[in-house]
PDB file of C-alpha atoms in Angstrom:
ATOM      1  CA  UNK A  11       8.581 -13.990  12.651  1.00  0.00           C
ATOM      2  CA  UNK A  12      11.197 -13.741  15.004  1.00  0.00           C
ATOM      3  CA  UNK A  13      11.902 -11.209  17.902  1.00  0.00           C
ATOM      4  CA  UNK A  14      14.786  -9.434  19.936  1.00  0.00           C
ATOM      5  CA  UNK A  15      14.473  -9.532  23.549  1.00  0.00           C
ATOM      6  CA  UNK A  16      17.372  -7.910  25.363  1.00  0.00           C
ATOM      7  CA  UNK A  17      17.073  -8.777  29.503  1.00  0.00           C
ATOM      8  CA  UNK A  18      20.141  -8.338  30.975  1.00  0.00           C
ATOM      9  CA  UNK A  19      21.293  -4.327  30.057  1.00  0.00           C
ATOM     10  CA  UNK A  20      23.515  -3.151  32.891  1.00  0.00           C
ATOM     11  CA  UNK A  21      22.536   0.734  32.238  1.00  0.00           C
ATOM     12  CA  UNK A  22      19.236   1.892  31.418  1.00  0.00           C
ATOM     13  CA  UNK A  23      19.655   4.236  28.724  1.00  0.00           C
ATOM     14  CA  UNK A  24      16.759   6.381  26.900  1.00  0.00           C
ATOM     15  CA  UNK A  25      17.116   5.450  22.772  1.00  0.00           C
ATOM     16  CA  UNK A  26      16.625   8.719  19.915  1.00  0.00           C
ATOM     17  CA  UNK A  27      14.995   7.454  17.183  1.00  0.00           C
ATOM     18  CA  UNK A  28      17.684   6.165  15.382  1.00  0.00           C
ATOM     19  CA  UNK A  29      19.352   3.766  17.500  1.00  0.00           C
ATOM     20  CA  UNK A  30      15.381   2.810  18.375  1.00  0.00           C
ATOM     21  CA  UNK A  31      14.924   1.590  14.648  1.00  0.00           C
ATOM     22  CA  UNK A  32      18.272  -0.254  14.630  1.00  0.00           C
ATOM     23  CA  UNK A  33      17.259  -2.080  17.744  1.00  0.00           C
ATOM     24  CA  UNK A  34      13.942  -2.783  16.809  1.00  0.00           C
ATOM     25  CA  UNK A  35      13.676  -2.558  12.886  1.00  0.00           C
ATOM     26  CA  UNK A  36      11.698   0.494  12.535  1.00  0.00           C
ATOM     27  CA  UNK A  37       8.505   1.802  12.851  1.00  0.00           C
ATOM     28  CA  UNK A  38       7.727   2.658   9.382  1.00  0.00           C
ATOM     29  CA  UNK A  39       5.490   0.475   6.837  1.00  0.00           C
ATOM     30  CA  UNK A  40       7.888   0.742   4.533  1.00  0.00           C
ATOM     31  CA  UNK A  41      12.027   0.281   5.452  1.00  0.00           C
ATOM     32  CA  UNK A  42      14.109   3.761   4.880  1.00  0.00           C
ATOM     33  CA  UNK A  43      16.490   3.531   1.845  1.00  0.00           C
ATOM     34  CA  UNK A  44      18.296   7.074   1.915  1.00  0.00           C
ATOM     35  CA  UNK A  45      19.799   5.692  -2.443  1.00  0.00           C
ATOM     36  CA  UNK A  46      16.678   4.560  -3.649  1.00  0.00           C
ATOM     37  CA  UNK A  47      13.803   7.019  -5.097  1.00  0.00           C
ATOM     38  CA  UNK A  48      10.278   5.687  -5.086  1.00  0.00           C
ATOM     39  CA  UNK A  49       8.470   7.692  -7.545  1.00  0.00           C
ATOM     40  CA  UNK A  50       4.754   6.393  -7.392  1.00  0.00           C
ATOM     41  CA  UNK A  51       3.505   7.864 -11.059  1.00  0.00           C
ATOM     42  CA  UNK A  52       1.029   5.886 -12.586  1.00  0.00           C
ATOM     43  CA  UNK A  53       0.291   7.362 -15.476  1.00  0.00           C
ATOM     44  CA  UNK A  54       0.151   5.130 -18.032  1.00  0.00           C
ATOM     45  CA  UNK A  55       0.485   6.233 -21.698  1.00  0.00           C
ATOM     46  CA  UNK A  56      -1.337   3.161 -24.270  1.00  0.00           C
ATOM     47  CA  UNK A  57      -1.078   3.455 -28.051  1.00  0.00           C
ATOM     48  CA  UNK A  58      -2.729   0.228 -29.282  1.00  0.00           C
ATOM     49  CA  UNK A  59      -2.848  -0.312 -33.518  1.00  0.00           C
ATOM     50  CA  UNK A  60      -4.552  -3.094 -34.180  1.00  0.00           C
ATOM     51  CA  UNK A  61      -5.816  -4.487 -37.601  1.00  0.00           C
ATOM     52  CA  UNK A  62      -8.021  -7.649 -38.251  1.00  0.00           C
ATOM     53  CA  UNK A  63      -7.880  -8.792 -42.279  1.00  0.00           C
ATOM     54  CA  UNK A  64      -9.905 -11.865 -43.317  1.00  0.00           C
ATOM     55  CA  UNK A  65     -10.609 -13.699 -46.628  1.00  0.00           C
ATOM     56  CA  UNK A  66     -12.867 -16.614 -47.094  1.00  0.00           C
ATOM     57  CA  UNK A  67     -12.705 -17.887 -50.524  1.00  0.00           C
ATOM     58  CA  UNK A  68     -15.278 -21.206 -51.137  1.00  0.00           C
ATOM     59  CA  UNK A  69     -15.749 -22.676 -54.439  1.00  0.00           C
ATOM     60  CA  UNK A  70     -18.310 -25.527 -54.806  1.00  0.00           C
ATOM     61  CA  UNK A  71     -17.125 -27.966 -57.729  1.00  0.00           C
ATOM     62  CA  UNK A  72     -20.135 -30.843 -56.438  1.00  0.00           C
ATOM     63  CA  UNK A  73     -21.481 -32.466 -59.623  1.00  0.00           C
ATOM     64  CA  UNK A  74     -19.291 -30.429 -61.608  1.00  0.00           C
ATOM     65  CA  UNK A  75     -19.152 -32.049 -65.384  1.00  0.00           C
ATOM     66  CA  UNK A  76     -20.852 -35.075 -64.204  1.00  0.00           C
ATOM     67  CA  UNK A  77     -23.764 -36.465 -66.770  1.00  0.00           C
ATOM     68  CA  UNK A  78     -24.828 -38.863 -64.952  1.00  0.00           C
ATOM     69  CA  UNK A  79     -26.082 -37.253 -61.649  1.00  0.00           C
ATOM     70  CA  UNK A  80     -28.648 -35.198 -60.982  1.00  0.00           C
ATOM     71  CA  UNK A  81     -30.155 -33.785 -57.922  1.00  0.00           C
ATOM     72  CA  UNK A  82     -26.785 -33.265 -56.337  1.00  0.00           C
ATOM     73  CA  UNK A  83     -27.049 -30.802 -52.970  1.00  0.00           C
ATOM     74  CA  UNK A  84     -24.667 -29.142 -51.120  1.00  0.00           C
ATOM     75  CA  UNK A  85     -25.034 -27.064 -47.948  1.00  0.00           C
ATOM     76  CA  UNK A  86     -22.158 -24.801 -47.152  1.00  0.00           C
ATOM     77  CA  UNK A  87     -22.532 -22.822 -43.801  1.00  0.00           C
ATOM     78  CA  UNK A  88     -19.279 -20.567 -43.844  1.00  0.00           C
ATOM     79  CA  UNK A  89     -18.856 -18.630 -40.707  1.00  0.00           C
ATOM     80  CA  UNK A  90     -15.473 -15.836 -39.777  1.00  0.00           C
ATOM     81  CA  UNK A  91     -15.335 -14.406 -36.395  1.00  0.00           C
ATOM     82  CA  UNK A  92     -12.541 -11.618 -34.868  1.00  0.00           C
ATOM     83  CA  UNK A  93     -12.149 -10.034 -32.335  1.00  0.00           C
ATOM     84  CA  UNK A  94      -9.690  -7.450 -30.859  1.00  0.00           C
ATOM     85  CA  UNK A  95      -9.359  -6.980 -27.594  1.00  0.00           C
ATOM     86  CA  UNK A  96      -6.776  -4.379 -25.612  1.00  0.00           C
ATOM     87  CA  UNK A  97      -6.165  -4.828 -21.393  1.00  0.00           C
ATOM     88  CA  UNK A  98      -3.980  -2.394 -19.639  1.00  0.00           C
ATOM     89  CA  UNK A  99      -3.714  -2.630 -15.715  1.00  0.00           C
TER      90      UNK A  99
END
């Protein structure tokens, strides 16, 4: 951060508030700009469609036309998980 100091002023003159800000870059939080409109809505409007479709299709062909085989198990643990999820800030 940097500052202004002004020493050497031949007059002392009283500042409005005008020249005050020029000189010393304003008091307010926020810096005046007379062309911009700050318009602090927030509203927020969320239309979220969501759709989850899944298939799981599981054909077990183990032993399948085999004569000579027996006792032939299979363990098959099939397992589908979704999940929608919807964040607005």
């Amino acid at each position: 951060m940097s500052a202004l100091m002004i020493k050497d002023l031949s007059v002392t003159e009283e500042l409005d508030s005008k020249s005050m800000k020029a000189v010393r870059g304003g008091y307010l939080a926020y810096p005046y700009f007379p062309s911009i409109k700050l318009d602090f809505d927030n509203s927020k409007h969320v239309d979220a469609q969501q759709l989850i479709s899944q298939q799981l299709d599981i054909n077990n062909v183990s032993g399948n036309n085999n004569a000579f085989a027996s006792g032939l198990n299979t363990t098959i643990k099939p397992t589908m998980t979704a999940n929608n999820n919807v964040t607005v800030h």
